[in-house]
Amino acid sequence: AVSCADAAGAPAAALSARINWARALQFKGDYAGAQLHIEESLVLARQVGDRRVEAITLGQLGILATQRGRYGAARDCYRQALDVARAIGHRSLESGMINNLGETEQQVGNYDAALVLFEDGRRLSAEIGQRVAEAYLLSNMALSAFRRGDAAGSIDWATQAMKLADELQDRDLQAIL
């Protein structure tokens, strides 16, 4: 698909195909192959001036770094993606990158920092009507509170997340909670 789109002179289609190929490699555990395709996608996104895809590819590089235990690199990628999302006013991407930053802080044991990020992401998600994202952020807040020893806060946020998951009939989140 990538070579067909390239040959047809359709850079947006080539970019989309390259990202999908990278994600497929990532799911197979071929992180090096995925990294190569995402980096190529980032270069192409910048060449064609697609800032939304630039933010997405930076976020994807952050995910790959996280999966490899490279949390500092993940943070850097997520922050860059967040900056781009804010620059173009893409609030749902902004919310996603804030969540990713929070998850990174959570994974390295910075629960207070994670909670601040999750709370920021939750407020933003509520403002823009992303109720599913809000529910997942509440779930992440509950986990961070639990891990830092705040049982009451954890129960409160988990209860709010469950209520929202029930309203949305989100079976995946219901199973997590």
mmCIF file with all atom_site columns, C-alpha atoms in Angstrom:
data_model
loop_
_atom_site.group_PDB
_atom_site.id
_atom_site.type_symbol
_atom_site.label_atom_id
_atom_site.label_alt_id
_atom_site.label_comp_id
_atom_site.label_asym_id
_atom_site.label_entity_id
_atom_site.label_seq_id
_atom_site.pdbx_PDB_ins_code
_atom_site.Cartn_x
_atom_site.Cartn_y
_atom_site.Cartn_z
_atom_site.occupancy
_atom_site.B_iso_or_equiv
_atom_site.pdbx_formal_charge
_atom_site.auth_seq_id
_atom_site.auth_comp_id
_atom_site.auth_asym_id
_atom_site.auth_atom_id
_atom_site.pdbx_PDB_model_num
ATOM 1   C CA . ALA A 1 1   ? 0.000   0.000  0.000  1.00 0.00 ? 1   ALA A CA 1
ATOM 2   C CA . VAL A 1 2   ? 2.882   2.349  0.806  1.00 0.00 ? 2   VAL A CA 1
ATOM 3   C CA . SER A 1 3   ? 4.626   1.855  -2.533 1.00 0.00 ? 3   SER A CA 1
ATOM 4   C CA . CYS A 1 4   ? 1.349   2.098  -4.469 1.00 0.00 ? 4   CYS A CA 1
ATOM 5   C CA . ALA A 1 5   ? 0.486   5.385  -2.766 1.00 0.00 ? 5   ALA A CA 1
ATOM 6   C CA . ASP A 1 6   ? 4.032   6.668  -3.290 1.00 0.00 ? 6   ASP A CA 1
ATOM 7   C CA . ALA A 1 7   ? 3.923   5.693  -6.964 1.00 0.00 ? 7   ALA A CA 1
ATOM 8   C CA . ALA A 1 8   ? 0.538   7.376  -7.373 1.00 0.00 ? 8   ALA A CA 1
ATOM 9   C CA . GLY A 1 9   ? 1.886   10.581 -5.895 1.00 0.00 ? 9   GLY A CA 1
ATOM 10  C CA . ALA A 1 10  ? -0.517  10.427 -2.946 1.00 0.00 ? 10  ALA A CA 1
ATOM 11  C CA . PRO A 1 11  ? 1.600   11.413 0.072  1.00 0.00 ? 11  PRO A CA 1
ATOM 12  C CA . ALA A 1 12  ? -1.332  11.468 2.516  1.00 0.00 ? 12  ALA A CA 1
ATOM 13  C CA . ALA A 1 13  ? -2.288  7.906  1.572  1.00 0.00 ? 13  ALA A CA 1
ATOM 14  C CA . ALA A 1 14  ? 1.354   6.805  1.752  1.00 0.00 ? 14  ALA A CA 1
ATOM 15  C CA . LEU A 1 15  ? 1.655   8.383  5.156  1.00 0.00 ? 15  LEU A CA 1
ATOM 16  C CA . SER A 1 16  ? -1.452  6.647  6.458  1.00 0.00 ? 16  SER A CA 1
ATOM 17  C CA . ALA A 1 17  ? -0.322  3.293  5.048  1.00 0.00 ? 17  ALA A CA 1
ATOM 18  C CA . ARG A 1 18  ? 3.156   3.680  6.560  1.00 0.00 ? 18  ARG A CA 1
ATOM 19  C CA . ILE A 1 19  ? 1.701   4.406  10.002 1.00 0.00 ? 19  ILE A CA 1
ATOM 20  C CA . ASN A 1 20  ? -0.644  1.425  9.783  1.00 0.00 ? 20  ASN A CA 1
ATOM 21  C CA . TRP A 1 21  ? 2.245   -0.797 8.712  1.00 0.00 ? 21  TRP A CA 1
ATOM 22  C CA . ALA A 1 22  ? 4.283   0.419  11.672 1.00 0.00 ? 22  ALA A CA 1
ATOM 23  C CA . ARG A 1 23  ? 1.420   -0.313 14.067 1.00 0.00 ? 23  ARG A CA 1
ATOM 24  C CA . ALA A 1 24  ? 1.093   -3.829 12.653 1.00 0.00 ? 24  ALA A CA 1
ATOM 25  C CA . LEU A 1 25  ? 4.809   -4.389 13.217 1.00 0.00 ? 25  LEU A CA 1
ATOM 26  C CA . GLN A 1 26  ? 4.493   -2.994 16.717 1.00 0.00 ? 26  GLN A CA 1
ATOM 27  C CA . PHE A 1 27  ? 1.654   -5.377 17.580 1.00 0.00 ? 27  PHE A CA 1
ATOM 28  C CA . LYS A 1 28  ? 3.801   -8.264 16.307 1.00 0.00 ? 28  LYS A CA 1
ATOM 29  C CA . GLY A 1 29  ? 6.584   -7.161 18.642 1.00 0.00 ? 29  GLY A CA 1
ATOM 30  C CA . ASP A 1 30  ? 8.881   -5.900 15.876 1.00 0.00 ? 30  ASP A CA 1
ATOM 31  C CA . TYR A 1 31  ? 9.662   -2.633 17.635 1.00 0.00 ? 31  TYR A CA 1
ATOM 32  C CA . ALA A 1 32  ? 12.738  -1.872 15.543 1.00 0.00 ? 32  ALA A CA 1
ATOM 33  C CA . GLY A 1 33  ? 10.752  -2.230 12.308 1.00 0.00 ? 33  GLY A CA 1
ATOM 34  C CA . ALA A 1 34  ? 7.902   -0.180 13.715 1.00 0.00 ? 34  ALA A CA 1
ATOM 35  C CA . GLN A 1 35  ? 10.327  2.508  14.870 1.00 0.00 ? 35  GLN A CA 1
ATOM 36  C CA . LEU A 1 36  ? 11.808  2.775  11.374 1.00 0.00 ? 36  LEU A CA 1
ATOM 37  C CA . HIS A 1 37  ? 8.392   3.235  9.733  1.00 0.00 ? 37  HIS A CA 1
ATOM 38  C CA . ILE A 1 38  ? 7.170   5.712  12.336 1.00 0.00 ? 38  ILE A CA 1
ATOM 39  C CA . GLU A 1 39  ? 10.348  7.774  11.984 1.00 0.00 ? 39  GLU A CA 1
ATOM 40  C CA . GLU A 1 40  ? 9.856   7.772  8.198  1.00 0.00 ? 40  GLU A CA 1
ATOM 41  C CA . SER A 1 41  ? 6.251   8.823  8.770  1.00 0.00 ? 41  SER A CA 1
ATOM 42  C CA . LEU A 1 42  ? 7.359   11.681 10.970 1.00 0.00 ? 42  LEU A CA 1
ATOM 43  C CA . VAL A 1 43  ? 9.725   12.954 8.268  1.00 0.00 ? 43  VAL A CA 1
ATOM 44  C CA . LEU A 1 44  ? 6.987   12.661 5.648  1.00 0.00 ? 44  LEU A CA 1
ATOM 45  C CA . ALA A 1 45  ? 4.388   14.373 7.876  1.00 0.00 ? 45  ALA A CA 1
ATOM 46  C CA . ARG A 1 46  ? 6.757   17.277 8.352  1.00 0.00 ? 46  ARG A CA 1
ATOM 47  C CA . GLN A 1 47  ? 7.533   17.418 4.625  1.00 0.00 ? 47  GLN A CA 1
ATOM 48  C CA . VAL A 1 48  ? 3.874   17.636 3.658  1.00 0.00 ? 48  VAL A CA 1
ATOM 49  C CA . GLY A 1 49  ? 3.080   19.943 6.585  1.00 0.00 ? 49  GLY A CA 1
ATOM 50  C CA . ASP A 1 50  ? 0.537   17.669 8.258  1.00 0.00 ? 50  ASP A CA 1
ATOM 51  C CA . ARG A 1 51  ? 0.859   18.769 11.884 1.00 0.00 ? 51  ARG A CA 1
ATOM 52  C CA . ARG A 1 52  ? -1.927  16.446 13.077 1.00 0.00 ? 52  ARG A CA 1
ATOM 53  C CA . VAL A 1 53  ? -0.094  13.410 11.728 1.00 0.00 ? 53  VAL A CA 1
ATOM 54  C CA . GLU A 1 54  ? 3.146   14.833 13.086 1.00 0.00 ? 54  GLU A CA 1
ATOM 55  C CA . ALA A 1 55  ? 1.600   14.796 16.580 1.00 0.00 ? 55  ALA A CA 1
ATOM 56  C CA . ILE A 1 56  ? 0.247   11.280 16.050 1.00 0.00 ? 56  ILE A CA 1
ATOM 57  C CA . THR A 1 57  ? 3.628   9.943  14.928 1.00 0.00 ? 57  THR A CA 1
ATOM 58  C CA . LEU A 1 58  ? 5.405   11.618 17.842 1.00 0.00 ? 58  LEU A CA 1
ATOM 59  C CA . GLY A 1 59  ? 2.877   9.988  20.160 1.00 0.00 ? 59  GLY A CA 1
ATOM 60  C CA . GLN A 1 60  ? 3.458   6.647  18.469 1.00 0.00 ? 60  GLN A CA 1
ATOM 61  C CA . LEU A 1 61  ? 7.209   7.047  18.971 1.00 0.00 ? 61  LEU A CA 1
ATOM 62  C CA . GLY A 1 62  ? 6.437   7.662  22.647 1.00 0.00 ? 62  GLY A CA 1
ATOM 63  C CA . ILE A 1 63  ? 4.430   4.448  22.819 1.00 0.00 ? 63  ILE A CA 1
ATOM 64  C CA . LEU A 1 64  ? 7.290   2.515  21.236 1.00 0.00 ? 64  LEU A CA 1
ATOM 65  C CA . ALA A 1 65  ? 9.774   4.048  23.679 1.00 0.00 ? 65  ALA A CA 1
ATOM 66  C CA . THR A 1 66  ? 7.504   3.080  26.581 1.00 0.00 ? 66  THR A CA 1
ATOM 67  C CA . GLN A 1 67  ? 7.257   -0.479 25.330 1.00 0.00 ? 67  GLN A CA 1
ATOM 68  C CA . ARG A 1 68  ? 11.050  -0.622 25.295 1.00 0.00 ? 68  ARG A CA 1
ATOM 69  C CA . GLY A 1 69  ? 11.337  0.821  28.817 1.00 0.00 ? 69  GLY A CA 1
ATOM 70  C CA . ARG A 1 70  ? 12.822  4.092  27.568 1.00 0.00 ? 70  ARG A CA 1
ATOM 71  C CA . TYR A 1 71  ? 10.659  6.369  29.699 1.00 0.00 ? 71  TYR A CA 1
ATOM 72  C CA . GLY A 1 72  ? 12.733  9.529  29.258 1.00 0.00 ? 72  GLY A CA 1
ATOM 73  C CA . ALA A 1 73  ? 12.496  9.213  25.485 1.00 0.00 ? 73  ALA A CA 1
ATOM 74  C CA . ALA A 1 74  ? 8.768   8.485  25.798 1.00 0.00 ? 74  ALA A CA 1
ATOM 75  C CA . ARG A 1 75  ? 8.281   11.648 27.864 1.00 0.00 ? 75  ARG A CA 1
ATOM 76  C CA . ASP A 1 76  ? 10.156  13.704 25.269 1.00 0.00 ? 76  ASP A CA 1
ATOM 77  C CA . CYS A 1 77  ? 8.042   12.347 22.406 1.00 0.00 ? 77  CYS A CA 1
ATOM 78  C CA . TYR A 1 78  ? 4.777   12.886 24.280 1.00 0.00 ? 78  TYR A CA 1
ATOM 79  C CA . ARG A 1 79  ? 5.765   16.446 25.204 1.00 0.00 ? 79  ARG A CA 1
ATOM 80  C CA . GLN A 1 80  ? 6.633   17.228 21.579 1.00 0.00 ? 80  GLN A CA 1
ATOM 81  C CA . ALA A 1 81  ? 3.327   15.713 20.453 1.00 0.00 ? 81  ALA A CA 1
ATOM 82  C CA . LEU A 1 82  ? 1.498   17.725 23.115 1.00 0.00 ? 82  LEU A CA 1
ATOM 83  C CA . ASP A 1 83  ? 3.167   20.930 21.922 1.00 0.00 ? 83  ASP A CA 1
ATOM 84  C CA . VAL A 1 84  ? 2.113   20.235 18.326 1.00 0.00 ? 84  VAL A CA 1
ATOM 85  C CA . ALA A 1 85  ? -1.446  19.309 19.354 1.00 0.00 ? 85  ALA A CA 1
ATOM 86  C CA . ARG A 1 86  ? -1.741  22.565 21.300 1.00 0.00 ? 86  ARG A CA 1
ATOM 87  C CA . ALA A 1 87  ? -0.212  24.582 18.448 1.00 0.00 ? 87  ALA A CA 1
ATOM 88  C CA . ILE A 1 88  ? -2.849  23.324 16.019 1.00 0.00 ? 88  ILE A CA 1
ATOM 89  C CA . GLY A 1 89  ? -5.693  23.419 18.546 1.00 0.00 ? 89  GLY A CA 1
ATOM 90  C CA . HIS A 1 90  ? -6.351  19.670 18.374 1.00 0.00 ? 90  HIS A CA 1
ATOM 91  C CA . ARG A 1 91  ? -7.796  19.202 21.832 1.00 0.00 ? 91  ARG A CA 1
ATOM 92  C CA . SER A 1 92  ? -8.520  15.477 21.616 1.00 0.00 ? 92  SER A CA 1
ATOM 93  C CA . LEU A 1 93  ? -4.882  14.788 20.657 1.00 0.00 ? 93  LEU A CA 1
ATOM 94  C CA . GLU A 1 94  ? -3.867  17.106 23.487 1.00 0.00 ? 94  GLU A CA 1
ATOM 95  C CA . SER A 1 95  ? -5.955  15.054 25.907 1.00 0.00 ? 95  SER A CA 1
ATOM 96  C CA . GLY A 1 96  ? -4.421  11.821 24.646 1.00 0.00 ? 96  GLY A CA 1
ATOM 97  C CA . MET A 1 97  ? -0.871  13.087 25.040 1.00 0.00 ? 97  MET A CA 1
ATOM 98  C CA . ILE A 1 98  ? -1.589  14.346 28.549 1.00 0.00 ? 98  ILE A CA 1
ATOM 99  C CA . ASN A 1 99  ? -2.879  10.868 29.399 1.00 0.00 ? 99  ASN A CA 1
ATOM 100 C CA . ASN A 1 100 ? 0.214   9.254  27.869 1.00 0.00 ? 100 ASN A CA 1
ATOM 101 C CA . LEU A 1 101 ? 2.460   11.541 29.913 1.00 0.00 ? 101 LEU A CA 1
ATOM 102 C CA . GLY A 1 102 ? 0.494   10.606 33.027 1.00 0.00 ? 102 GLY A CA 1
ATOM 103 C CA . GLU A 1 103 ? 0.844   6.907  32.288 1.00 0.00 ? 103 GLU A CA 1
ATOM 104 C CA . THR A 1 104 ? 4.587   7.360  31.845 1.00 0.00 ? 104 THR A CA 1
ATOM 105 C CA . GLU A 1 105 ? 4.857   9.084  35.232 1.00 0.00 ? 105 GLU A CA 1
ATOM 106 C CA . GLN A 1 106 ? 2.743   6.321  36.745 1.00 0.00 ? 106 GLN A CA 1
ATOM 107 C CA . GLN A 1 107 ? 4.992   3.615  35.301 1.00 0.00 ? 107 GLN A CA 1
ATOM 108 C CA . VAL A 1 108 ? 8.097   5.151  36.849 1.00 0.00 ? 108 VAL A CA 1
ATOM 109 C CA . GLY A 1 109 ? 6.425   5.621  40.242 1.00 0.00 ? 109 GLY A CA 1
ATOM 110 C CA . ASN A 1 110 ? 5.794   9.376  40.100 1.00 0.00 ? 110 ASN A CA 1
ATOM 111 C CA . TYR A 1 111 ? 2.189   9.011  41.249 1.00 0.00 ? 111 TYR A CA 1
ATOM 112 C CA . ASP A 1 112 ? 1.685   12.614 42.337 1.00 0.00 ? 112 ASP A CA 1
ATOM 113 C CA . ALA A 1 113 ? 2.882   13.893 38.947 1.00 0.00 ? 113 ALA A CA 1
ATOM 114 C CA . ALA A 1 114 ? 0.708   11.295 37.224 1.00 0.00 ? 114 ALA A CA 1
ATOM 115 C CA . LEU A 1 115 ? -2.357  12.430 39.173 1.00 0.00 ? 115 LEU A CA 1
ATOM 116 C CA . VAL A 1 116 ? -1.794  16.065 38.218 1.00 0.00 ? 116 VAL A CA 1
ATOM 117 C CA . LEU A 1 117 ? -1.553  15.094 34.551 1.00 0.00 ? 117 LEU A CA 1
ATOM 118 C CA . PHE A 1 118 ? -4.584  12.799 34.711 1.00 0.00 ? 118 PHE A CA 1
ATOM 119 C CA . GLU A 1 119 ? -6.610  15.540 36.412 1.00 0.00 ? 119 GLU A CA 1
ATOM 120 C CA . ASP A 1 120 ? -5.589  18.012 33.681 1.00 0.00 ? 120 ASP A CA 1
ATOM 121 C CA . GLY A 1 121 ? -6.522  15.496 31.004 1.00 0.00 ? 121 GLY A CA 1
ATOM 122 C CA . ARG A 1 122 ? -9.826  14.741 32.687 1.00 0.00 ? 122 ARG A CA 1
ATOM 123 C CA . ARG A 1 123 ? -10.782 18.428 32.805 1.00 0.00 ? 123 ARG A CA 1
ATOM 124 C CA . LEU A 1 124 ? -9.886  18.838 29.147 1.00 0.00 ? 124 LEU A CA 1
ATOM 125 C CA . SER A 1 125 ? -11.803 15.690 28.159 1.00 0.00 ? 125 SER A CA 1
ATOM 126 C CA . ALA A 1 126 ? -14.861 16.913 30.042 1.00 0.00 ? 126 ALA A CA 1
ATOM 127 C CA . GLU A 1 127 ? -14.615 20.333 28.347 1.00 0.00 ? 127 GLU A CA 1
ATOM 128 C CA . ILE A 1 128 ? -14.581 18.825 24.867 1.00 0.00 ? 128 ILE A CA 1
ATOM 129 C CA . GLY A 1 129 ? -17.137 16.109 25.562 1.00 0.00 ? 129 GLY A CA 1
ATOM 130 C CA . GLN A 1 130 ? -14.795 13.125 25.349 1.00 0.00 ? 130 GLN A CA 1
ATOM 131 C CA . ARG A 1 131 ? -16.635 11.074 27.902 1.00 0.00 ? 131 ARG A CA 1
ATOM 132 C CA . VAL A 1 132 ? -14.833 7.808  27.141 1.00 0.00 ? 132 VAL A CA 1
ATOM 133 C CA . ALA A 1 133 ? -11.445 9.490  27.602 1.00 0.00 ? 133 ALA A CA 1
ATOM 134 C CA . GLU A 1 134 ? -12.720 11.070 30.809 1.00 0.00 ? 134 GLU A CA 1
ATOM 135 C CA . ALA A 1 135 ? -13.716 7.647  32.132 1.00 0.00 ? 135 ALA A CA 1
ATOM 136 C CA . TYR A 1 136 ? -10.310 6.148  31.348 1.00 0.00 ? 136 TYR A CA 1
ATOM 137 C CA . LEU A 1 137 ? -8.551  9.116  32.947 1.00 0.00 ? 137 LEU A CA 1
ATOM 138 C CA . LEU A 1 138 ? -10.646 8.608  36.091 1.00 0.00 ? 138 LEU A CA 1
ATOM 139 C CA . SER A 1 139 ? -9.580  4.965  36.063 1.00 0.00 ? 139 SER A CA 1
ATOM 140 C CA . ASN A 1 140 ? -5.931  6.001  35.764 1.00 0.00 ? 140 ASN A CA 1
ATOM 141 C CA . MET A 1 141 ? -6.418  8.473  38.613 1.00 0.00 ? 141 MET A CA 1
ATOM 142 C CA . ALA A 1 142 ? -7.819  5.674  40.772 1.00 0.00 ? 142 ALA A CA 1
ATOM 143 C CA . LEU A 1 143 ? -4.787  3.488  40.059 1.00 0.00 ? 143 LEU A CA 1
ATOM 144 C CA . SER A 1 144 ? -2.288  6.277  40.827 1.00 0.00 ? 144 SER A CA 1
ATOM 145 C CA . ALA A 1 145 ? -4.107  7.139  44.056 1.00 0.00 ? 145 ALA A CA 1
ATOM 146 C CA . PHE A 1 146 ? -4.089  3.476  45.069 1.00 0.00 ? 146 PHE A CA 1
ATOM 147 C CA . ARG A 1 147 ? -0.390  3.111  44.320 1.00 0.00 ? 147 ARG A CA 1
ATOM 148 C CA . ARG A 1 148 ? 0.496   6.159  46.397 1.00 0.00 ? 148 ARG A CA 1
ATOM 149 C CA . GLY A 1 149 ? -1.546  4.801  49.317 1.00 0.00 ? 149 GLY A CA 1
ATOM 150 C CA . ASP A 1 150 ? -4.688  6.931  49.007 1.00 0.00 ? 150 ASP A CA 1
ATOM 151 C CA . ALA A 1 151 ? -7.383  4.277  49.299 1.00 0.00 ? 151 ALA A CA 1
ATOM 152 C CA . ALA A 1 152 ? -10.252 6.754  49.758 1.00 0.00 ? 152 ALA A CA 1
ATOM 153 C CA . GLY A 1 153 ? -9.246  8.772  46.681 1.00 0.00 ? 153 GLY A CA 1
ATOM 154 C CA . SER A 1 154 ? -8.789  5.597  44.696 1.00 0.00 ? 154 SER A CA 1
ATOM 155 C CA . ILE A 1 155 ? -12.256 4.330  45.599 1.00 0.00 ? 155 ILE A CA 1
ATOM 156 C CA . ASP A 1 156 ? -13.823 7.709  44.811 1.00 0.00 ? 156 ASP A CA 1
ATOM 157 C CA . TRP A 1 157 ? -12.239 7.953  41.350 1.00 0.00 ? 157 TRP A CA 1
ATOM 158 C CA . ALA A 1 158 ? -12.905 4.288  40.571 1.00 0.00 ? 158 ALA A CA 1
ATOM 159 C CA . THR A 1 159 ? -16.573 4.802  41.527 1.00 0.00 ? 159 THR A CA 1
ATOM 160 C CA . GLN A 1 160 ? -16.821 7.836  39.241 1.00 0.00 ? 160 GLN A CA 1
ATOM 161 C CA . ALA A 1 161 ? -15.118 5.900  36.430 1.00 0.00 ? 161 ALA A CA 1
ATOM 162 C CA . MET A 1 162 ? -17.468 2.937  36.881 1.00 0.00 ? 162 MET A CA 1
ATOM 163 C CA . LYS A 1 163 ? -20.539 5.181  36.846 1.00 0.00 ? 163 LYS A CA 1
ATOM 164 C CA . LEU A 1 164 ? -19.369 6.776  33.608 1.00 0.00 ? 164 LEU A CA 1
ATOM 165 C CA . ALA A 1 165 ? -18.409 3.379  32.108 1.00 0.00 ? 165 ALA A CA 1
ATOM 166 C CA . ASP A 1 166 ? -21.899 2.111  32.908 1.00 0.00 ? 166 ASP A CA 1
ATOM 167 C CA . GLU A 1 167 ? -23.515 5.171  31.302 1.00 0.00 ? 167 GLU A CA 1
ATOM 168 C CA . LEU A 1 168 ? -21.381 4.709  28.202 1.00 0.00 ? 168 LEU A CA 1
ATOM 169 C CA . GLN A 1 169 ? -21.819 0.931  28.249 1.00 0.00 ? 169 GLN A CA 1
ATOM 170 C CA . ASP A 1 170 ? -18.050 0.573  27.849 1.00 0.00 ? 170 ASP A CA 1
ATOM 171 C CA . ARG A 1 171 ? -17.518 -3.131 28.507 1.00 0.00 ? 171 ARG A CA 1
ATOM 172 C CA . ASP A 1 172 ? -13.718 -2.891 28.353 1.00 0.00 ? 172 ASP A CA 1
ATOM 173 C CA . LEU A 1 173 ? -13.564 -0.249 31.064 1.00 0.00 ? 173 LEU A CA 1
ATOM 174 C CA . GLN A 1 174 ? -16.180 -2.044 33.118 1.00 0.00 ? 174 GLN A CA 1
ATOM 175 C CA . ALA A 1 175 ? -13.980 -5.161 33.015 1.00 0.00 ? 175 ALA A CA 1
ATOM 176 C CA . ILE A 1 176 ? -10.922 -3.180 34.122 1.00 0.00 ? 176 ILE A CA 1
ATOM 177 C CA . LEU A 1 177 ? -12.740 -1.615 37.046 1.00 0.00 ? 177 LEU A CA 1
#
